[in-house]
């Protein structure tokens, strides 16, 4: 049977494509009812009995438990801040972009409930600078929410005060890292901070801070509406609920698809996104954004389960961006283009990433252009070993943030699956090389 | 030793925008957080960010001009040299790459290389891969596009048939 979408967060914007962003439509479809209900609970009830019980894990990339993150706030330390990470920049991820433009009130309702749950009175929405329409829609929605008493002093007569500030970024992938985001919000270069201290303890303005992704917070009103335990019945294992997957590249129907976790990559790519056009075959796909190591057609029947993809496939579901490449694609070319992205976006703070990302790009460029040397694959792995010692997953790292290890994902993909092709082009023979660094392989086909 | 005399920076912001700047600063618990929004405000008004504008932003926030420059120079949306009144940002990251992004970029780059009104730039993923190959004109999305359709689109902006946002993406 063909798989279908399970629409929770995307229900309204699919049902009402013309006006899902308006306050009128939001209120007519049950909007802000979850907020009323949440204001009748205690903050601990929301955090523990609803959000933690729902099993909700962050939808930005790391997949950390949302309720657990909130529970790291040190008791009695105020003020605390909530930052919405709307700086979507992981290549081929375009779900938050859609949620911001087409259902901004759903996000705002999630922010108010979450702020109430963590006892925070100032929240910031850090929106990617390039999202001009998104910023406009959120600003408009915020003005309406203030006007109707959903945000501001004494929210709906509950005595709870909340200010929400919309803050536009200005073009920097690394501002999507939660500590980079806080630096940027403080008016600095978006260079990530060393942890600990973790943001929940010392974050924005050195105060306790929670940073949550747009999709994560947009899910919160639904958890309150359905009940945390009920939400947790959706999904598979520790990957509860639904997620929005952005499918792009060589597919017939690129787009965002919200599915229950546990359906397979094949359901998503061949079922919902219509498969590869013109009868061509798939060469490989990238399961969770540019930072995730690549997978092959033989992995298509694996379930969309964060733990399975990380532990067994040695990759990750990351930001939910699935990129599909057909048989006409040169994997070296894709690896080079992704490495160019990482070299461009490396903030320069940590030497292994600043230097390594540029060298990876240059070596891949010369292989691509027929000037590869026999030792080049080893050289690439050596750069990688400096950034991600052992090249394992989950990774060890010599850099402050995850951008460093991410630079190696295209190389890991090449070495795992296309080593023969690359070695042919660099003139290397396997017998002639003594590899100092090896790449761990997935355990299941 | 007496400190060197502070030179009053030349005014760049209009009276209206200066008032707006003070409102923005008041939104934040710490005024330095207003660096990015104020630089956007400058770019909305001027189309780019001059050294004088950075000096003015620094004075408003009680910072050194070098601190503002340090932040400003990190972000790709801030233009520290004059650009055309239309900035065309073409994505060539992978989903666009396999769908004609580089060809789109090359065609527009060639077509407008001598045109002072139009600045064509290659950018990283714009988070609209379902519209690949995609571009933005002053941060308004358009896609998927062929080079021919894209040139017509830019011409529509040039002639005023379409109204562009500012160079920072605000409504004009």
XYZ file of C-alpha atoms in Angstrom:
617
model
C 0.000 0.000 0.000
C 1.235 3.442 -0.856
C 2.376 5.461 2.119
C 0.577 8.715 2.879
C 1.553 11.776 4.820
C 0.606 12.077 8.490
C -0.069 15.789 8.734
C 0.112 17.421 12.123
C 2.322 20.477 11.820
C 1.532 20.908 8.106
C -2.219 20.203 8.287
C -3.396 23.800 8.217
C -1.038 25.004 5.516
C -1.998 22.100 3.263
C -5.747 22.475 3.878
C -5.731 26.233 3.421
C -2.862 27.076 1.075
C -4.130 30.610 0.437
C -4.533 32.008 3.923
C -3.054 29.582 6.467
C -0.810 32.416 7.711
C -3.642 34.720 8.755
C -4.912 35.110 12.301
C -8.492 34.612 11.087
C -7.683 31.199 9.625
C -5.600 30.268 12.622
C -8.383 31.037 15.082
C -11.003 29.335 12.897
C -8.972 26.114 12.956
C -8.485 25.794 16.691
C -5.557 28.202 17.012
C -4.416 29.306 20.479
C -6.712 26.717 22.136
C -3.625 24.791 23.264
C -2.275 27.971 24.826
C -5.462 28.401 26.872
C -5.180 24.814 28.018
C -1.463 25.116 28.815
C -2.002 28.244 30.914
C -4.213 26.105 33.147
C -1.323 23.720 33.830
C 1.811 24.273 35.870
C 5.117 24.791 34.027
C 6.327 21.439 35.360
C 3.216 19.665 34.057
C 3.887 21.004 30.563
C 7.589 20.156 30.649
C 7.358 16.730 32.260
C 3.891 15.292 31.607
C 3.454 16.693 28.127
C 6.679 17.541 26.289
C 8.987 15.011 27.953
C 6.302 12.330 27.806
C 5.791 13.012 24.099
C 9.370 11.945 23.411
C 9.765 15.006 21.170
C 13.325 15.350 19.910
C 14.754 18.499 18.352
C 13.939 18.857 14.660
C 16.901 21.074 13.806
C 19.504 18.373 13.343
C 20.952 17.073 16.591
C 17.762 15.288 17.682
C 18.194 16.034 21.368
C 15.182 15.447 23.650
C 13.300 18.738 23.972
C 11.871 18.095 27.438
C 15.271 16.911 28.593
C 16.923 20.077 27.269
C 14.422 22.194 29.182
C 15.098 20.219 32.368
C 18.764 21.312 32.315
C 17.792 24.866 33.307
C 19.212 25.542 36.765
C 16.335 26.148 39.200
C 15.865 29.653 40.524
C 18.170 31.462 38.074
C 16.474 34.329 36.235
C 16.089 35.916 33.770
C 16.144 33.057 31.278
C 15.738 33.294 27.557
C 14.141 31.257 24.813
C 15.677 31.562 21.335
C 13.884 30.213 18.314
C 16.365 28.889 15.810
C 14.835 29.982 12.498
C 18.224 30.226 10.791
C 17.579 27.319 8.465
C 20.677 26.894 6.318
C 21.607 23.218 6.095
C 21.807 22.607 2.354
C 18.556 21.253 0.910
C 16.499 21.827 4.066
C 13.447 24.001 3.415
C 10.841 22.995 5.991
C 11.220 25.864 8.486
C 11.091 28.287 5.566
C 7.607 26.919 4.798
C 6.436 26.921 8.433
C 7.570 30.525 8.946
C 5.868 31.852 5.834
C 2.722 29.793 5.971
C 1.913 29.083 9.618
C 3.614 31.754 11.751
C 0.902 31.724 14.428
C 1.487 28.026 15.058
C 5.121 28.853 15.830
C 4.167 31.791 18.048
C 1.688 29.647 19.997
C 4.460 27.081 20.506
C 6.824 29.809 21.683
C 4.342 31.184 24.225
C 3.551 27.725 25.640
C 7.238 26.809 25.814
C 8.213 30.133 27.403
C 5.505 29.618 30.005
C 6.806 26.096 30.649
C 10.380 27.249 31.221
C 9.362 30.432 33.060
C 10.918 32.791 30.572
C 9.655 36.303 29.862
C 11.740 37.304 26.844
C 11.984 35.196 23.702
C 13.860 35.892 20.493
C 13.050 34.560 17.059
C 16.354 34.503 15.169
C 15.258 34.275 11.549
C 17.574 33.741 8.624
C 18.245 37.105 6.970
C 17.392 35.864 3.489
C 13.840 34.949 4.597
C 12.382 38.356 3.733
C 8.790 37.196 3.313
C 9.108 34.873 6.303
C 10.224 37.770 8.515
C 7.333 39.865 7.240
C 4.798 37.142 7.963
C 6.169 36.498 11.454
C 6.247 40.241 12.217
C 2.633 40.574 11.096
C 1.593 37.531 13.142
C 3.425 38.858 16.190
C 1.631 42.200 15.921
C -1.715 40.372 15.752
C -0.812 38.124 18.675
C 0.167 41.134 20.795
C -3.048 42.911 19.842
C -5.190 39.984 20.922
C -3.370 39.330 24.156
C -1.666 36.039 23.181
C 1.713 37.726 23.676
C 2.680 40.674 25.873
C 1.854 41.535 29.463
C -0.605 39.251 31.287
C -1.132 36.714 28.475
C -4.891 35.946 28.286
C -5.355 37.201 31.847
C -3.072 34.523 33.283
C -0.599 36.894 34.905
C 2.166 35.540 32.671
C 4.192 38.203 30.791
C 6.088 37.521 27.594
C 7.887 39.734 25.106
C 8.886 38.207 21.769
C 11.520 39.967 19.649
C 11.992 39.133 15.978
C 15.667 39.319 15.012
C 16.942 38.992 11.438
C 20.264 37.328 10.713
C 22.440 38.518 7.860
C 23.815 35.506 6.004
C 25.913 32.997 7.951
C 25.278 29.237 8.062
C 27.117 28.957 11.358
C 24.537 31.157 13.105
C 22.371 28.015 12.993
C 24.624 26.457 15.625
C 22.970 27.299 18.924
C 26.004 28.986 20.460
C 26.802 30.733 17.169
C 23.220 31.968 17.166
C 23.620 33.461 20.626
C 26.864 35.194 19.661
C 25.148 36.642 16.606
C 22.188 37.758 18.698
C 24.629 39.570 20.972
C 25.909 41.547 17.981
C 29.061 39.523 17.396
C 30.432 37.311 14.643
C 28.475 34.044 14.808
C 31.402 32.025 16.119
C 30.363 29.065 18.289
C 31.294 28.959 21.964
C 33.091 26.236 23.828
C 30.775 24.016 25.886
C 30.493 23.741 28.855
C 28.999 25.948 30.027
C 25.975 24.713 28.113
C 23.414 27.294 26.972
C 20.840 26.021 29.474
C 23.224 27.092 32.235
C 24.942 30.122 30.655
C 23.691 31.157 27.263
C 22.450 34.455 25.898
C 23.870 37.352 27.948
C 25.383 34.642 30.176
C 21.890 33.727 31.439
C 20.144 30.326 31.243
C 18.935 29.928 27.650
C 17.007 27.384 25.622
C 17.441 27.272 21.848
C 14.783 25.297 19.960
C 14.128 24.813 16.262
C 11.046 26.173 14.435
C 9.547 22.751 13.696
C 10.173 21.619 17.282
C 8.301 24.588 18.737
C 5.563 24.373 16.093
C 4.904 20.831 17.332
C 4.401 21.887 20.957
C 0.773 23.159 20.569
C -0.137 19.778 19.046
C 1.443 17.901 21.936
C -0.722 19.916 24.326
C -3.782 19.318 22.118
C -3.222 15.562 21.737
C -1.564 14.909 25.084
C 2.078 13.941 25.375
C 1.443 10.228 25.765
C -0.861 10.159 22.783
C 1.753 11.927 20.629
C 4.353 9.399 21.724
C 2.248 6.595 20.231
C 3.174 7.916 16.802
C 6.561 7.005 15.395
C 9.007 4.244 16.100
C 11.218 3.541 19.110
C 12.772 6.711 20.464
C 11.844 8.581 17.285
C 8.325 9.604 18.212
C 5.796 11.581 16.228
C 6.059 12.974 12.744
C 8.763 14.913 10.963
C 8.827 17.071 7.889
C 11.290 15.784 5.293
C 12.485 18.098 2.528
C 13.042 15.957 -0.556
C 14.948 17.478 -3.491
C 17.437 16.798 -6.269
C 16.481 14.263 -8.939
C 12.897 13.536 -7.922
C 9.658 14.026 -9.801
C 7.897 15.917 -7.001
C 10.423 17.763 -4.824
C 8.825 19.175 -1.706
C 8.151 18.908 2.008
C 6.452 15.753 3.238
C 5.351 15.207 6.827
C 5.404 11.524 7.698
C 5.215 9.396 10.769
C 8.739 8.379 11.764
C 9.369 4.765 10.884
C 8.278 4.821 7.252
C 11.130 4.008 4.889
C 13.325 6.106 2.646
C 11.714 4.287 -0.272
C 8.228 5.371 0.870
C 9.457 8.926 1.004
C 11.539 9.114 -2.172
C 9.653 6.768 -4.491
C 6.203 6.982 -2.909
C 5.621 10.576 -1.934
C 8.244 12.392 -4.013
C 7.477 10.344 -7.132
C 10.889 8.739 -7.589
C 13.471 9.612 -10.187
C 12.100 11.042 -13.438
C 12.563 9.546 -16.909
C 13.195 6.004 -15.701
C 16.742 6.688 -14.571
C 18.314 4.790 -11.676
C 19.391 6.233 -8.351
C 23.129 6.516 -7.778
C 23.036 7.588 -4.123
C 21.118 9.778 -1.705
C 21.948 11.997 1.252
C 19.606 11.228 4.161
C 19.778 14.265 6.445
C 21.383 17.378 5.022
C 24.858 18.057 3.665
C 26.388 17.157 7.025
C 25.194 13.548 6.882
C 27.201 10.769 5.192
C 25.665 9.409 1.986
C 23.628 6.220 1.498
C 22.989 3.920 -1.453
C 19.861 2.477 -3.115
C 20.413 -0.674 -1.040
C 19.550 1.360 2.083
C 16.205 2.552 0.750
C 14.179 0.105 2.828
C 15.626 1.371 6.083
C 13.174 3.164 8.363
C 13.295 6.879 9.077
C 14.388 6.316 12.659
C 17.023 8.656 14.070
C 18.743 5.966 16.149
C 18.771 3.361 13.383
C 20.248 5.766 10.836
C 22.910 6.914 13.277
C 23.863 3.638 14.920
C 23.416 1.134 12.120
C 23.827 3.165 8.955
C 26.580 5.419 10.394
C 24.854 8.488 9.054
C 22.094 10.692 10.448
C 18.608 12.025 9.799
C 19.956 15.459 10.744
C 17.740 18.256 9.514
C 15.479 15.976 7.475
C 16.820 17.041 4.080
C 16.838 14.122 1.659
C 18.828 14.770 -1.536
C 18.509 12.331 -4.380
C 21.060 11.871 -7.173
C 20.532 9.800 -10.306
C 22.998 7.727 -12.309
C 24.130 10.692 -14.433
C 25.732 12.374 -11.429
C 29.465 12.361 -10.751
C 29.845 11.735 -7.000
C 33.195 13.561 -6.964
C 31.460 16.643 -8.317
C 28.813 16.547 -5.579
C 31.459 15.966 -2.911
C 33.451 18.922 -4.239
C 30.394 21.214 -4.277
C 29.476 20.284 -0.704
C 33.060 20.748 0.452
C 33.054 24.170 -1.194
C 30.011 25.012 0.907
C 31.695 23.964 4.140
C 34.912 25.807 3.262
C 32.857 28.929 2.583
C 30.883 28.648 5.814
C 33.664 27.612 8.200
C 33.773 30.527 10.635
C 37.535 30.314 11.093
C 37.603 29.928 14.853
C 39.069 26.390 15.038
C 42.206 25.664 13.015
C 41.392 22.063 11.942
C 38.133 23.163 10.322
C 39.338 26.497 8.934
C 42.364 24.915 7.238
C 40.982 21.437 6.635
C 37.771 22.535 4.925
C 39.735 24.567 2.372
C 42.185 21.754 1.675
C 39.402 19.211 1.220
C 37.796 21.506 -1.354
C 41.068 21.995 -3.240
C 42.017 18.317 -3.347
C 38.531 17.308 -4.515
C 38.737 20.034 -7.159
C 41.942 18.633 -8.594
C 40.555 15.073 -8.622
C 37.453 16.385 -10.387
C 39.621 18.080 -12.978
C 41.749 15.058 -13.798
C 44.773 16.158 -11.804
C 44.254 13.812 -8.845
C 47.316 12.165 -7.346
C 47.558 8.539 -6.193
C 47.845 9.619 -2.573
C 44.842 11.965 -2.657
C 42.260 9.723 -0.999
C 44.643 9.083 1.857
C 45.390 12.755 2.052
C 41.671 13.538 2.337
C 41.251 10.974 5.090
C 44.254 12.422 6.849
C 42.661 15.884 6.853
C 39.556 14.216 8.191
C 41.449 12.443 10.938
C 42.655 15.848 12.134
C 39.074 17.062 12.447
C 37.223 13.855 13.418
C 39.779 11.506 14.955
C 38.935 7.974 13.850
C 36.180 9.185 11.501
C 33.616 7.327 13.610
C 29.941 8.043 14.161
C 28.903 9.477 16.547
C 32.051 11.456 16.024
C 34.900 12.585 18.189
C 35.919 16.092 17.187
C 38.782 18.531 17.486
C 36.574 21.524 16.731
C 34.165 23.442 18.932
C 31.071 22.825 16.826
C 29.757 20.183 14.464
C 30.631 22.069 11.277
C 34.150 20.651 11.414
C 33.080 16.993 11.378
C 30.423 17.813 8.788
C 33.104 18.796 6.282
C 34.147 15.147 6.218
C 30.744 13.686 5.354
C 31.125 14.091 1.564
C 34.572 12.479 1.743
C 33.287 9.636 3.900
C 30.532 9.092 1.331
C 33.054 8.950 -1.497
C 35.405 6.584 0.299
C 32.680 4.243 1.474
C 30.814 3.863 -1.776
C 32.832 5.192 -4.692
C 36.413 4.392 -3.785
C 37.027 2.437 -6.968
C 35.848 5.274 -9.156
C 38.012 7.771 -7.345
C 41.079 5.546 -7.315
C 40.752 5.000 -11.037
C 40.855 8.726 -11.522
C 43.779 9.352 -9.214
C 45.817 6.479 -10.587
C 46.036 4.771 -7.212
C 46.038 1.026 -6.827
C 44.771 -0.408 -3.609
C 47.753 -2.722 -3.252
C 50.115 0.205 -3.445
C 48.642 2.090 -0.515
C 48.962 1.629 3.182
C 45.993 3.319 4.676
C 46.626 4.916 8.018
C 43.022 5.973 8.460
C 40.022 3.809 7.647
C 36.352 4.674 7.488
C 33.908 2.666 9.618
C 31.303 0.988 7.419
C 27.560 0.617 8.114
C 26.590 -2.662 9.727
C 23.458 -3.392 7.722
C 22.835 -3.385 4.012
C 47.448 61.881 29.306
C 44.268 63.257 27.820
C 42.319 60.873 25.639
C 42.180 61.719 21.948
C 39.232 63.859 21.018
C 36.273 61.870 19.683
C 35.400 62.944 16.185
C 31.660 63.170 15.675
C 30.826 60.791 12.806
C 29.009 62.228 9.807
C 25.256 61.563 9.854
C 24.092 58.865 7.463
C 20.690 57.831 8.840
C 17.709 60.063 8.115
C 15.779 61.529 11.052
C 13.063 58.913 10.609
C 15.516 56.068 10.558
C 17.415 57.484 13.500
C 14.171 57.376 15.492
C 13.611 53.837 14.249
C 17.146 52.921 15.321
C 16.459 54.111 18.868
C 13.265 52.004 18.980
C 15.236 48.950 17.819
C 17.936 49.463 20.444
C 15.277 49.624 23.170
C 14.044 46.123 22.247
C 17.162 44.434 23.593
C 18.426 43.888 27.131
C 21.923 44.795 25.849
C 22.286 47.402 23.152
C 25.060 45.610 21.254
C 22.414 43.122 20.091
C 21.165 45.883 17.805
C 24.268 45.756 15.567
C 22.700 43.476 12.934
C 19.282 45.201 12.861
C 20.911 48.648 12.617
C 23.161 47.525 9.779
C 20.066 46.195 7.981
C 18.424 49.576 8.560
C 21.428 51.370 7.041
C 21.406 49.052 4.056
C 17.647 49.528 3.575
C 18.257 53.258 3.354
C 21.594 53.463 1.524
C 21.771 50.261 -0.516
C 25.126 49.401 1.074
C 27.081 50.022 4.288
C 29.785 52.699 4.212
C 32.518 53.258 6.785
C 30.698 56.401 7.878
C 27.524 54.397 8.453
C 29.433 51.919 10.609
C 30.869 54.847 12.591
C 27.350 56.140 13.156
C 26.079 52.720 14.260
C 29.050 52.437 16.613
C 28.307 55.848 18.145
C 24.643 54.918 18.647
C 25.624 51.744 20.476
C 28.607 53.045 22.418
C 31.000 50.793 20.495
C 34.218 51.322 18.595
C 33.774 51.456 14.813
C 36.131 48.480 14.536
C 33.722 46.384 16.587
C 30.918 47.138 14.164
C 33.207 46.402 11.208
C 34.257 43.140 12.850
C 30.647 41.974 13.013
C 29.565 43.471 9.694
C 32.357 41.836 7.692
C 31.315 38.361 8.860
C 27.897 38.348 7.192
C 27.366 37.875 3.469
C 24.210 40.001 3.261
C 26.052 43.149 4.318
C 27.651 44.912 1.337
C 30.596 47.105 2.251
C 31.003 48.340 -1.319
C 28.252 49.837 -3.440
C 26.179 47.261 -5.323
C 23.475 47.555 -7.966
C 20.001 48.483 -6.787
C 19.043 44.924 -7.724
C 21.024 42.101 -6.147
C 20.398 38.795 -7.881
C 21.473 35.872 -5.680
C 21.697 32.576 -7.554
C 21.961 29.334 -5.604
C 24.461 26.766 -6.891
C 24.386 24.356 -3.951
C 23.731 20.718 -4.784
C 19.963 20.529 -5.387
C 20.239 23.569 -7.652
C 23.591 22.344 -8.975
C 22.029 19.215 -10.524
C 19.073 21.219 -11.827
C 20.872 23.964 -13.754
C 21.932 26.445 -11.056
C 25.484 26.994 -12.343
C 24.203 27.572 -15.902
C 21.669 30.067 -14.564
C 24.381 31.884 -12.660
C 26.767 31.989 -15.628
C 24.097 33.321 -17.980
C 23.001 36.105 -15.639
C 26.566 36.958 -14.705
C 27.434 37.426 -18.381
C 24.269 39.310 -19.240
C 24.649 41.858 -16.430
C 28.427 42.149 -16.008
C 28.377 45.710 -17.440
C 25.077 46.770 -15.872
C 25.475 49.082 -12.871
C 21.866 48.458 -11.798
C 22.281 44.723 -11.329
C 24.718 42.783 -9.163
C 24.716 39.029 -9.734
C 26.149 36.870 -6.957
C 26.546 33.136 -6.385
C 25.121 32.067 -3.032
C 24.801 28.966 -0.891
C 21.555 27.071 -0.303
C 18.568 29.433 -0.088
C 16.284 26.819 1.519
C 13.909 26.600 -1.433
C 15.175 23.432 -3.148
C 11.679 22.450 -4.277
C 12.002 25.430 -6.659
C 15.483 24.482 -7.948
C 17.169 26.181 -9.677
C 16.182 29.121 -7.537
C 17.328 32.710 -7.190
C 16.371 35.776 -5.218
C 16.080 39.344 -6.446
C 16.605 41.508 -3.365
C 15.550 38.481 -1.279
C 12.318 37.805 -3.170
C 12.250 34.138 -4.293
C 11.815 33.040 -7.908
C 12.069 29.495 -9.225
C 12.435 27.189 -10.977
C 13.901 29.331 -13.759
C 15.598 28.942 -17.105
C 18.213 31.571 -17.996
C 15.796 33.139 -20.508
C 12.938 33.436 -18.029
C 15.333 34.749 -15.381
C 16.555 37.525 -17.700
C 12.957 38.560 -18.422
C 12.322 38.614 -14.689
C 15.296 40.878 -13.965
C 14.180 43.135 -16.818
C 10.729 43.363 -15.209
C 12.343 44.574 -12.009
C 14.530 47.028 -13.933
C 11.629 48.530 -15.796
C 9.453 48.808 -12.696
C 6.866 46.229 -13.761
C 7.859 44.408 -10.586
C 8.634 46.361 -7.415
C 11.794 45.177 -5.706
C 12.439 44.996 -1.998
C 15.402 46.965 -0.648
C 18.930 45.567 -0.891
C 18.422 44.253 2.659
C 15.090 42.641 1.762
C 12.634 45.028 3.390
C 9.582 46.460 1.688
C 10.764 49.639 -0.059
